[in-house]
Coordinates of C-alpha atoms in Angstrom, one line a residue:
M16 CA 11.7 -0.7 5.5
K17 CA 14.2 1.5 3.7
R18 CA 12.9 0.3 0.3
D19 CA 9.3 0.9 1.5
A20 CA 10.2 4.4 2.7
L21 CA 11.9 5.1 -0.5
V22 CA 8.8 4.1 -2.5
L23 CA 6.6 6.2 -0.2
T24 CA 8.9 9.2 -0.5
F25 CA 8.9 8.8 -4.3
A26 CA 5.1 8.6 -4.4
L27 CA 4.7 11.6 -2.2
G28 CA 7.1 13.5 -4.5
L29 CA 5.0 12.7 -7.5
I30 CA 1.8 13.9 -5.7
I31 CA 3.4 17.2 -4.7
F32 CA 4.8 17.7 -8.2
A33 CA 1.4 17.1 -9.8
S34 CA -0.2 19.5 -7.4
V35 CA 2.2 22.2 -8.1
F36 CA 1.9 21.6 -11.9
M37 CA -1.9 21.8 -11.7
S38 CA -1.8 25.0 -9.7
I39 CA 0.5 26.7 -12.2
S40 CA -1.4 25.4 -15.2
C41 CA -4.8 26.6 -13.8
G42 CA -3.4 30.0 -12.5
G43 CA -4.0 29.0 -8.9
G44 CA -2.2 30.5 -5.9
A45 CA -1.6 34.0 -7.5
R46 CA -5.3 35.1 -8.0
P47 CA -7.3 36.7 -5.3
A48 CA -10.3 34.7 -4.1
D49 CA -13.5 35.5 -6.0
P50 CA -16.4 36.1 -3.7
Q51 CA -18.7 37.6 -6.3
S52 CA -19.6 34.8 -8.6
S53 CA -22.9 33.0 -8.6
N54 CA -24.4 30.1 -10.6
P55 CA -26.1 30.9 -13.8
G56 CA -29.7 31.9 -13.1
G57 CA -29.3 32.7 -9.4
P58 CA -27.1 33.3 -6.4
G59 CA -24.9 30.6 -4.8
G60 CA -21.4 29.2 -5.2
S61 CA -19.2 29.7 -8.2
P62 CA -19.8 27.2 -11.0
P63 CA -17.0 25.1 -12.3
P64 CA -14.9 26.5 -15.2
S65 CA -15.8 25.2 -18.7
P66 CA -13.3 26.3 -21.3
A67 CA -14.5 25.6 -24.9
P68 CA -12.8 22.7 -26.6
A69 CA -9.8 23.6 -28.7
S70 CA -11.4 22.1 -31.8
A71 CA -14.6 24.2 -31.5
P72 CA -15.4 26.2 -34.6
A73 CA -14.8 30.0 -34.5
L74 CA -17.8 31.9 -33.4
T75 CA -19.4 34.5 -35.7
G76 CA -21.6 37.5 -35.1
V77 CA -21.1 40.9 -33.4
L78 CA -18.5 40.1 -30.8
M79 CA -17.5 43.7 -29.7
W80 CA -18.5 47.3 -29.8
K81 CA -19.6 48.3 -33.3
G82 CA -18.6 44.9 -34.7
D83 CA -14.9 45.2 -35.3
T84 CA -11.6 46.8 -34.3
S85 CA -11.9 49.6 -36.9
G86 CA -14.6 51.4 -34.9
K87 CA -16.2 52.7 -38.1
G88 CA -19.6 51.1 -37.4
L89 CA -20.2 49.4 -40.7
Y90 CA -22.2 46.1 -41.0
S91 CA -21.6 45.5 -44.7
S92 CA -23.1 42.0 -45.0
E93 CA -26.8 42.7 -44.5
T94 CA -28.6 41.1 -47.4
T95 CA -32.2 41.4 -46.3
L96 CA -32.9 44.9 -44.9
N97 CA -32.9 47.6 -47.5
P98 CA -34.5 51.1 -48.1
A99 CA -37.5 49.5 -49.8
N100 CA -38.6 47.3 -47.0
V101 CA -37.7 49.3 -43.9
N102 CA -40.9 51.2 -43.5
V103 CA -43.7 51.5 -40.9
N104 CA -45.8 48.8 -42.7
Q105 CA -43.1 46.2 -43.1
F106 CA -40.6 46.8 -40.3
G107 CA -41.1 47.0 -36.6
K108 CA -40.6 45.5 -33.1
L109 CA -40.5 41.6 -33.1
G110 CA -39.9 41.1 -29.4
S111 CA -38.1 42.3 -26.2
F112 CA -36.5 41.1 -23.1
Q113 CA -36.5 42.6 -19.6
T114 CA -33.3 42.6 -17.5
D115 CA -32.6 43.5 -13.8
G116 CA -30.7 46.7 -14.5
L117 CA -29.9 49.6 -16.8
I118 CA -28.2 48.5 -20.0
L119 CA -25.4 50.9 -21.1
A120 CA -23.2 48.4 -22.7
Q121 CA -23.9 47.6 -26.4
P122 CA -25.5 44.1 -26.8
L123 CA -23.5 41.4 -28.6
Y124 CA -24.8 38.7 -31.0
L125 CA -23.6 35.2 -31.5
A126 CA -24.9 33.3 -34.5
N127 CA -25.8 29.6 -34.3
L128 CA -24.3 29.2 -30.8
A129 CA -24.4 25.7 -29.3
I130 CA -26.2 25.8 -25.9
G131 CA -27.2 22.6 -24.3
S132 CA -28.6 20.2 -27.0
G133 CA -29.5 22.9 -29.5
T134 CA -28.2 26.0 -31.3
H135 CA -29.5 29.5 -31.0
N136 CA -28.9 33.0 -32.3
V137 CA -27.9 34.6 -29.0
I138 CA -28.0 38.2 -27.7
I139 CA -25.6 38.9 -24.8
L140 CA -26.7 41.6 -22.4
A141 CA -24.7 43.3 -19.6
T142 CA -26.4 45.4 -16.9
E143 CA -25.5 48.0 -14.3
H144 CA -26.8 45.5 -11.7
D145 CA -23.8 43.3 -12.4
S146 CA -25.6 40.7 -14.4
I147 CA -25.0 39.0 -17.8
Y148 CA -27.9 37.4 -19.8
A149 CA -27.9 35.1 -22.9
V150 CA -31.2 35.5 -24.8
D151 CA -32.6 33.8 -27.9
A152 CA -32.7 36.5 -30.5
D153 CA -35.5 34.7 -32.4
N154 CA -37.6 34.0 -29.3
P155 CA -36.8 36.5 -26.5
A156 CA -40.2 35.8 -24.8
A157 CA -39.0 32.3 -23.9
G158 CA -36.7 33.7 -21.2
S159 CA -33.0 33.6 -20.8
L160 CA -30.9 30.7 -22.0
W161 CA -28.6 31.3 -19.1
E162 CA -27.9 34.1 -16.6
R163 CA -24.9 35.1 -14.5
H164 CA -25.4 37.4 -11.5
Y165 CA -22.5 38.9 -9.4
V166 CA -24.6 40.6 -6.7
D167 CA -24.9 38.7 -3.4
A168 CA -26.7 40.6 -0.6
T169 CA -25.9 37.9 2.0
A170 CA -22.2 38.4 1.4
G171 CA -22.5 42.2 1.4
I172 CA -21.9 42.5 -2.4
A173 CA -23.9 45.0 -4.4
P174 CA -23.4 47.3 -7.4
L175 CA -21.4 50.4 -6.5
P176 CA -23.8 53.4 -5.8
D177 CA -23.3 56.0 -8.5
N178 CA -22.6 58.7 -5.9
F179 CA -19.7 56.7 -4.5
G180 CA -16.7 59.1 -4.8
G181 CA -18.4 61.4 -7.3
R182 CA -21.2 62.2 -9.7
T183 CA -22.3 60.2 -12.7
T184 CA -25.4 59.5 -14.8
L185 CA -25.6 55.8 -14.6
G186 CA -29.1 55.6 -13.0
G187 CA -28.4 54.9 -9.4
E188 CA -25.9 52.0 -9.6
I189 CA -22.7 51.1 -11.4
G190 CA -22.1 47.5 -12.5
I191 CA -21.1 46.5 -16.0
T192 CA -20.7 49.6 -18.2
G193 CA -18.1 48.9 -20.9
T194 CA -19.2 46.7 -23.8
P195 CA -17.9 43.1 -23.3
F196 CA -15.7 41.3 -25.8
V197 CA -16.1 37.7 -27.1
D198 CA -13.1 35.8 -28.2
S199 CA -14.2 34.0 -31.4
A200 CA -11.7 31.2 -31.1
T201 CA -12.4 30.2 -27.5
G202 CA -15.9 31.3 -26.8
A203 CA -14.8 33.3 -23.7
L204 CA -16.7 36.5 -22.9
Y205 CA -14.7 39.2 -21.1
F206 CA -16.2 42.1 -19.1
V207 CA -15.6 44.2 -15.9
T208 CA -17.9 44.2 -12.9
T209 CA -17.8 47.2 -10.5
L210 CA -19.0 46.3 -7.0
S211 CA -19.4 47.4 -3.4
H212 CA -18.1 44.6 -1.1
N213 CA -19.1 45.5 2.4
G214 CA -18.8 49.2 1.5
V215 CA -15.5 48.9 -0.3
A216 CA -15.3 49.5 -4.1
E217 CA -13.9 46.6 -6.1
Q218 CA -13.5 46.0 -9.8
W219 CA -13.0 42.5 -11.3
L220 CA -12.2 41.3 -14.8
R221 CA -14.4 38.3 -15.6
A222 CA -14.2 35.6 -18.2
I223 CA -17.1 33.2 -18.8
D224 CA -18.0 30.6 -21.4
V225 CA -20.7 31.9 -23.8
H226 CA -22.1 28.4 -24.2
T227 CA -22.9 27.9 -20.5
G228 CA -22.4 31.1 -18.5
N229 CA -19.8 29.2 -16.3
D230 CA -16.4 30.5 -15.5
F231 CA -13.8 30.3 -18.4
G232 CA -10.4 29.4 -17.0
P233 CA -9.8 31.1 -13.6
G234 CA -13.0 33.1 -14.1
S235 CA -12.0 36.4 -12.6
V236 CA -9.2 38.6 -11.3
Q237 CA -9.5 41.7 -9.1
I238 CA -8.2 44.9 -10.8
Q239 CA -5.1 46.0 -9.0
A240 CA -2.3 48.0 -10.6
S241 CA 0.1 50.9 -10.2
V242 CA 2.6 52.8 -12.3
A243 CA 5.6 54.9 -11.4
G244 CA 5.1 58.6 -11.2
D245 CA 4.8 61.8 -9.1
G246 CA 1.5 63.0 -10.6
V247 CA -1.6 63.6 -8.5
G248 CA -2.4 60.7 -6.2
S249 CA 1.2 59.5 -6.1
V250 CA 2.3 57.8 -2.9
N251 CA 6.0 57.0 -2.6
G252 CA 6.5 57.4 -6.3
Q253 CA 3.7 55.1 -7.3
I254 CA 0.2 56.0 -8.7
A255 CA -2.3 53.2 -7.8
F256 CA -5.5 52.3 -9.6
D257 CA -8.5 53.4 -7.5
A258 CA -11.6 51.2 -8.1
S259 CA -13.9 53.8 -6.5
I260 CA -13.0 56.6 -8.9
Q261 CA -12.2 54.9 -12.3
N262 CA -15.1 54.3 -14.7
Q263 CA -14.7 51.3 -17.0
R264 CA -16.8 52.9 -19.8
A265 CA -14.9 52.0 -23.0
G266 CA -15.6 48.7 -24.8
L267 CA -13.2 45.9 -24.4
S268 CA -11.0 44.6 -27.2
K269 CA -8.2 42.3 -28.1
V270 CA -4.8 42.8 -29.7
N271 CA -2.6 39.9 -30.6
N272 CA -3.0 37.6 -27.5
S273 CA -4.1 40.2 -25.0
I274 CA -7.4 41.5 -23.7
L275 CA -7.5 45.3 -23.6
V276 CA -9.4 47.2 -20.9
A277 CA -9.5 51.0 -20.5
W278 CA -10.8 53.2 -17.7
G279 CA -11.9 56.9 -17.5
S280 CA -13.5 58.9 -14.7
F281 CA -17.0 59.4 -13.2
S282 CA -17.9 62.9 -14.5
D283 CA -14.4 64.3 -13.8
W284 CA -14.7 63.9 -10.0
G285 CA -11.9 62.9 -7.7
V286 CA -8.2 62.2 -8.3
Y287 CA -8.4 60.1 -11.5
H288 CA -6.2 59.2 -14.4
G289 CA -6.7 57.3 -17.6
W290 CA -5.8 53.6 -17.4
L291 CA -5.2 51.0 -20.1
M292 CA -4.3 47.4 -19.1
A293 CA -3.6 44.3 -21.1
F294 CA -4.5 40.9 -19.6
D295 CA -3.6 37.3 -20.6
P296 CA -6.9 35.8 -21.9
G297 CA -6.2 32.4 -20.3
S298 CA -4.8 33.2 -16.9
L299 CA -6.2 36.8 -16.6
R300 CA -2.9 38.0 -15.3
V301 CA -2.0 41.6 -16.0
Q302 CA 0.6 41.8 -18.8
A303 CA 1.0 45.6 -19.2
V304 CA -0.3 48.9 -17.6
F305 CA -0.4 52.4 -19.1
N306 CA -1.3 55.7 -17.6
P307 CA -1.1 58.9 -19.8
T308 CA -0.7 61.5 -17.0
T309 CA 2.0 60.4 -14.5
Q310 CA 4.1 63.5 -14.1
A311 CA 3.6 66.3 -11.6
Q312 CA 2.8 69.5 -13.5
P313 CA 2.9 72.8 -11.5
D314 CA 1.4 74.9 -14.4
D315 CA -1.8 73.5 -15.8
D316 CA -4.7 74.8 -17.9
A317 CA -7.3 73.8 -15.4
D318 CA -7.3 73.5 -11.6
G319 CA -9.5 70.6 -10.7
P320 CA -8.6 67.8 -8.3
A321 CA -7.2 65.6 -11.1
D322 CA -5.1 68.4 -12.7
H323 CA -1.4 69.3 -12.2
G324 CA -0.4 65.8 -13.2
G325 CA -3.6 63.8 -13.7
G326 CA -6.7 63.3 -15.8
G327 CA -6.5 62.0 -19.3
A328 CA -9.5 59.6 -18.9
F329 CA -10.1 56.9 -21.5
W330 CA -13.9 56.8 -21.8
Q331 CA -14.4 57.6 -25.6
G332 CA -18.2 57.8 -25.4
G333 CA -18.2 54.0 -25.0
A334 CA -16.0 53.3 -28.0
S335 CA -13.5 50.4 -27.8
P336 CA -9.8 51.0 -28.5
S337 CA -9.3 50.7 -32.3
I338 CA -6.6 48.4 -33.7
D339 CA -5.1 48.4 -37.2
A340 CA -3.8 45.5 -39.2
S341 CA -0.3 46.0 -37.7
G342 CA -1.5 45.7 -34.2
N343 CA -1.2 49.4 -33.4
I344 CA -3.7 50.6 -30.7
Y345 CA -5.5 53.9 -31.0
L346 CA -7.4 55.6 -28.2
V347 CA -8.0 59.1 -27.0
A348 CA -7.2 60.7 -23.6
A349 CA -9.7 63.2 -22.4
D350 CA -9.2 66.4 -20.4
G351 CA -6.1 66.4 -18.3
S352 CA -2.5 67.6 -17.9
F353 CA -0.5 68.0 -21.1
N354 CA 3.2 68.7 -21.4
A355 CA 4.3 66.3 -24.2
E356 CA 5.1 69.1 -26.5
N357 CA 8.0 70.0 -24.2
G358 CA 9.1 66.4 -23.8
G359 CA 7.0 65.6 -20.8
N360 CA 5.0 62.5 -20.0
N361 CA 1.5 64.0 -19.8
Y362 CA -0.9 63.4 -22.7
G363 CA -4.3 64.9 -21.7
D364 CA -6.6 65.7 -24.7
T365 CA -4.4 63.6 -27.0
V366 CA -5.0 60.9 -29.7
L367 CA -2.5 58.1 -28.9
K368 CA -1.0 55.4 -31.1
L369 CA 0.4 52.6 -28.9
Q370 CA 2.2 49.3 -29.4
L371 CA 2.0 46.5 -26.8
T372 CA 5.5 45.1 -26.9
N373 CA 7.4 42.9 -24.4
G374 CA 5.0 43.5 -21.6
S375 CA 4.6 47.3 -21.9
F376 CA 2.7 49.9 -23.9
Q377 CA 5.0 52.1 -26.0
I378 CA 3.8 55.4 -27.4
V379 CA 4.5 55.3 -31.2
D380 CA 2.9 58.6 -32.1
W381 CA 0.3 61.2 -30.9
F382 CA -1.8 64.2 -31.9
T383 CA -3.1 67.0 -29.7
P384 CA -5.4 69.8 -31.0
F385 CA -4.0 73.3 -31.2
N386 CA -6.6 74.6 -28.8
A387 CA -6.1 72.0 -26.1
P388 CA -5.7 74.6 -23.4
C389 CA -9.1 76.0 -24.2
V390 CA -11.0 72.7 -24.5
D391 CA -9.4 71.4 -21.4
E392 CA -10.6 74.4 -19.3
A393 CA -14.1 74.4 -20.9
D394 CA -14.6 70.6 -20.7
L395 CA -14.8 70.2 -24.5
E396 CA -12.2 67.4 -24.7
I397 CA -11.2 65.4 -27.7
G398 CA -11.7 62.2 -25.6
S399 CA -15.5 62.2 -26.0
G400 CA -15.1 59.7 -28.8
G401 CA -12.7 57.0 -30.1
V402 CA -10.9 56.6 -33.4
A403 CA -12.7 55.4 -36.5
L404 CA -10.1 53.8 -38.9
L405 CA -11.2 54.5 -42.5
P406 CA -10.7 52.3 -45.6
T407 CA -8.2 53.7 -48.1
D408 CA -10.7 53.5 -51.1
A409 CA -12.1 56.9 -50.3
T410 CA -8.9 58.6 -49.0
N411 CA -6.6 58.3 -52.1
G412 CA -4.7 55.5 -50.5
R413 CA -3.9 57.3 -47.3
N414 CA -4.4 55.7 -43.9
L415 CA -6.8 58.2 -42.4
A416 CA -8.9 58.1 -39.2
A417 CA -11.7 60.2 -38.0
V418 CA -11.9 61.6 -34.4
Y419 CA -14.4 63.8 -32.6
N420 CA -14.4 66.3 -29.7
K421 CA -17.1 67.8 -27.5
E422 CA -16.4 71.2 -29.1
G423 CA -18.2 69.8 -32.2
R424 CA -15.0 69.5 -34.2
L425 CA -14.1 66.6 -36.6
F426 CA -10.5 65.7 -37.2
L427 CA -9.0 63.6 -40.0
V428 CA -5.6 62.3 -39.0
D429 CA -3.0 60.3 -40.9
T430 CA -2.2 57.2 -38.8
T431 CA 1.3 57.0 -40.4
N432 CA 2.0 60.5 -39.0
L433 CA -0.4 61.7 -36.4
G434 CA 1.2 65.2 -36.3
K435 CA 1.8 65.8 -32.6
F436 CA 1.1 69.4 -31.6
N437 CA 1.1 72.8 -33.4
P438 CA -0.2 75.7 -31.2
A439 CA -0.6 77.9 -34.2
G440 CA -3.3 75.7 -35.8
D441 CA -3.9 72.0 -36.8
T442 CA -2.3 72.6 -40.2
Q443 CA 0.0 69.5 -39.8
I444 CA -3.0 67.1 -40.0
P445 CA -4.9 66.3 -43.2
Q446 CA -8.2 68.1 -42.2
E447 CA -10.3 69.5 -39.4
F448 CA -13.6 71.4 -39.4
M449 CA -16.5 72.3 -37.2
V450 CA -19.6 70.1 -37.4
G451 CA -21.1 72.2 -34.6
A452 CA -21.9 75.9 -34.6
N453 CA -19.8 77.1 -31.7
T454 CA -16.1 77.1 -31.0
C455 CA -14.1 77.2 -27.8
A456 CA -13.1 80.6 -26.5
A457 CA -10.9 81.7 -23.6
G458 CA -12.8 82.3 -20.4
L459 CA -15.7 79.9 -21.1
G460 CA -14.9 77.9 -17.9
T461 CA -16.0 74.4 -17.1
G462 CA -19.7 73.6 -17.7
F463 CA -20.6 76.7 -19.7
A464 CA -20.3 74.9 -23.0
E465 CA -23.1 72.5 -22.2
G466 CA -26.9 72.4 -22.8
P467 CA -29.1 73.2 -25.9
G468 CA -26.8 75.9 -27.3
W469 CA -23.9 73.5 -28.0
N470 CA -23.3 70.8 -30.6
R471 CA -21.1 68.3 -28.8
L472 CA -19.9 65.1 -30.5
Y473 CA -19.7 61.7 -28.8
G474 CA -18.6 58.2 -29.8
N475 CA -17.3 57.5 -33.3
P476 CA -18.6 58.7 -36.7
A477 CA -19.9 55.9 -39.0
Y478 CA -18.5 55.3 -42.5
W479 CA -20.0 53.8 -45.7
N480 CA -19.3 54.0 -49.4
G481 CA -17.4 57.3 -49.3
F482 CA -19.7 59.0 -46.8
L483 CA -19.1 59.9 -43.1
Y484 CA -22.1 60.4 -40.7
A485 CA -21.9 62.6 -37.7
G486 CA -24.7 63.2 -35.2
A487 CA -23.9 66.2 -32.9
S488 CA -26.1 67.1 -29.9
N489 CA -28.9 69.6 -30.5
S490 CA -28.3 69.3 -34.2
A491 CA -29.4 67.2 -37.2
L492 CA -27.4 64.1 -38.2
K493 CA -25.1 65.2 -41.0
Q494 CA -23.8 63.3 -44.0
Y495 CA -20.3 64.2 -45.4
Q496 CA -18.8 63.0 -48.6
F497 CA -15.2 62.2 -49.5
Q498 CA -13.9 64.2 -52.5
N499 CA -10.3 63.9 -53.7
G500 CA -9.3 62.1 -50.6
L501 CA -10.7 64.5 -48.0
L502 CA -14.2 65.4 -46.7
N503 CA -16.2 68.2 -48.2
P504 CA -17.0 70.3 -45.0
A505 CA -20.4 71.1 -46.4
P506 CA -22.8 68.2 -45.7
V507 CA -24.4 66.7 -48.7
A508 CA -27.5 65.9 -46.6
Q509 CA -28.9 66.0 -43.1
S510 CA -31.7 64.4 -41.1
P511 CA -35.1 66.2 -41.0
T512 CA -34.9 66.6 -37.2
A513 CA -32.4 67.6 -34.6
Y514 CA -31.1 65.2 -31.9
G515 CA -31.0 65.6 -28.1
L516 CA -28.3 66.4 -25.6
R517 CA -26.1 63.4 -26.5
G518 CA -26.5 63.5 -30.2
G519 CA -26.9 60.4 -32.4
N520 CA -24.8 57.3 -32.2
T521 CA -24.8 55.9 -35.7
V522 CA -24.1 52.6 -37.5
I523 CA -24.6 51.6 -41.2
S524 CA -26.0 48.4 -42.6
A525 CA -25.5 47.6 -46.2
N526 CA -25.0 44.8 -48.7
G527 CA -21.5 45.9 -49.8
T528 CA -22.0 49.2 -51.6
Q529 CA -25.7 48.7 -52.0
N530 CA -28.8 49.2 -49.9
G531 CA -27.2 51.3 -47.2
I532 CA -29.2 52.3 -44.2
A533 CA -28.0 54.7 -41.5
W534 CA -29.3 53.7 -38.1
A535 CA -29.1 56.3 -35.4
Y536 CA -29.9 56.1 -31.7
E537 CA -31.3 59.2 -30.0
K538 CA -32.2 60.1 -26.4
T539 CA -34.8 62.7 -27.1
A540 CA -34.4 66.2 -25.6
A541 CA -38.0 66.7 -24.5
S542 CA -38.8 63.5 -22.7
G543 CA -35.5 61.5 -22.6
Q544 CA -37.2 58.7 -24.5
A545 CA -35.1 56.4 -26.7
L546 CA -35.7 56.8 -30.4
L547 CA -34.3 54.6 -33.2
H548 CA -34.1 56.2 -36.7
A549 CA -33.5 54.6 -40.1
Y550 CA -32.4 56.7 -43.0
D551 CA -31.5 56.0 -46.6
A552 CA -27.7 56.1 -46.3
T553 CA -27.3 57.6 -49.8
Q554 CA -29.4 60.6 -48.8
I555 CA -30.2 60.8 -45.0
S556 CA -32.7 63.6 -45.6
H557 CA -35.0 60.7 -46.4
E558 CA -36.1 59.1 -43.2
L559 CA -37.3 55.6 -43.8
W560 CA -38.7 54.7 -40.4
N561 CA -38.4 55.6 -36.7
S562 CA -39.7 53.8 -33.6
N563 CA -42.4 56.4 -32.9
M564 CA -44.1 56.2 -36.3
N565 CA -46.2 53.4 -34.9
S566 CA -45.5 54.1 -31.2
G567 CA -48.0 51.5 -29.9
R568 CA -46.0 48.7 -31.6
D569 CA -42.5 50.0 -31.8
S570 CA -41.8 52.6 -29.1
M571 CA -39.0 52.3 -26.6
G572 CA -38.5 53.4 -23.0
T573 CA -36.1 55.9 -21.5
G574 CA -33.0 56.3 -23.5
V575 CA -29.4 55.6 -22.3
G576 CA -26.4 57.8 -22.9
F577 CA -24.5 56.8 -26.0
G578 CA -26.8 53.8 -26.9
T579 CA -25.5 52.0 -29.9
P580 CA -27.6 49.9 -32.4
L581 CA -26.5 46.5 -33.6
V582 CA -27.5 45.2 -37.0
I583 CA -27.1 41.5 -38.1
N584 CA -29.1 38.8 -39.9
S585 CA -32.0 41.1 -40.8
K586 CA -32.4 42.3 -37.1
V587 CA -31.7 45.5 -35.4
I588 CA -31.0 45.2 -31.7
V589 CA -31.2 48.2 -29.4
T590 CA -31.6 48.9 -25.7
S591 CA -33.6 51.4 -23.6
D592 CA -33.5 51.6 -19.8
T593 CA -33.6 47.9 -18.7
V594 CA -35.0 46.4 -21.9
V595 CA -33.5 45.1 -25.1
G596 CA -35.7 45.4 -28.2
I597 CA -35.4 43.3 -31.4
Y598 CA -36.6 44.9 -34.6
G599 CA -37.0 43.4 -38.1
L600 CA -39.3 42.6 -40.9
L601 CA -42.9 41.9 -39.7
K602 CA -44.4 38.5 -40.5

């Protein structure tokens, strides 16, 4: 009996040890239950996880916002499309696909992806109705290859209404807004869903397998975080992340072995902050949290609900954080409290250079414009775009980056010495000049510097072959040229027509230094229609094609704010309203 009991005890111990080991290995026990998942193609229980095999080949395509971590918007391996064949007779719409919600996130593209028993060139789409679609880029009319939906009316789960806690322009509902990220090594797709769960706002980081649409690893984790501080919204010395007020607008990215996710605000409403978080790509556990405005500040330039120790949203016009070869992270805090010039902890209206080290984000360097008090009060923040890291071939070997603001000003900063703050003028940085016609002046007030009289800049400028392309609102797209390591402030060319209220978001396709085409997305001023333009990138005064030249064949629906074209494998992929359109050479 004693021997049998000993054997039984030993066996039970092995079972308990195995259970604990499996729980730790799979991330169990520490993750909140996930009520939002549904099977690919429809509602129901969460599908089983299906991580890609370790030996799977690395995926190729467009796996993040504007294609890579530089943010400069250059697709330099396009061997088919060129200024000679992109014209109304040879180039046009090849197909389209309808989704269940507004598409604000940039589509992604995976080349020769194994799905089921075949391979496909796949477009990944994310909607404000909290859905993800995989679509065959060569045959979109065949329907989706797989779908994933996170809305479940029977469980009280819906997209968050866009008037929840404030005002925004997302078309009625808020779901997936920031551009997802695909890990090329594992085939995991990362994105954030915003949901109303029985009337309570929730945000979840998701990870699914691009081959199947099933959960990757643990599949999801609810966004919950706090930082120490006595700024606005602080309770007992802690500032907590508020899922109802923080807008996950910026694209996702990856640095070293961490997934980066950034949040801004919904149209500056409520008590918000900027948030940047790093997550383990396997377990989805939070590794680090950063907030740029944590300190109470009695004297502030503005007096909104998020001032006096708040603000500093990371939204960037949809741009992802940029990352250089050394792993430095660059992102831009929008309007908010600023006292860093006096040794404080608030970095509103500031370009930040961060390092993720030992489980925390460390500020390495920063730059704040000389007129930060004015642009903060007038809602003309520098955070309307991200950071475009430029190659050194046009900059005389200097590590320069281009940054926008809503004022219509373009900054060139040196990433080895961003320059911090000089209230007498931005003479400590390599260059700044106005792309727009109007500058900030004292007494403008919030909201005055908006509308058809202002030339705001959003997103990132595009770069190719010594040229920089900037599309301000209510203005023509302008082409600037590097000369002696800096930009000539006089544009060498500009588009024949002016753009609408959100300007033009631009990318370049080229075969190295040859056959450059500037592709620009416009939401037109008169009707709000989406319009895709193609220009000869050597001289953008020459428009090659646009989607209204043959409107019966090529036109698009209602435009989305900050829509971003994608160019790969002789196709241009672009969204309008709830539809993705695929353009290319006509057969």
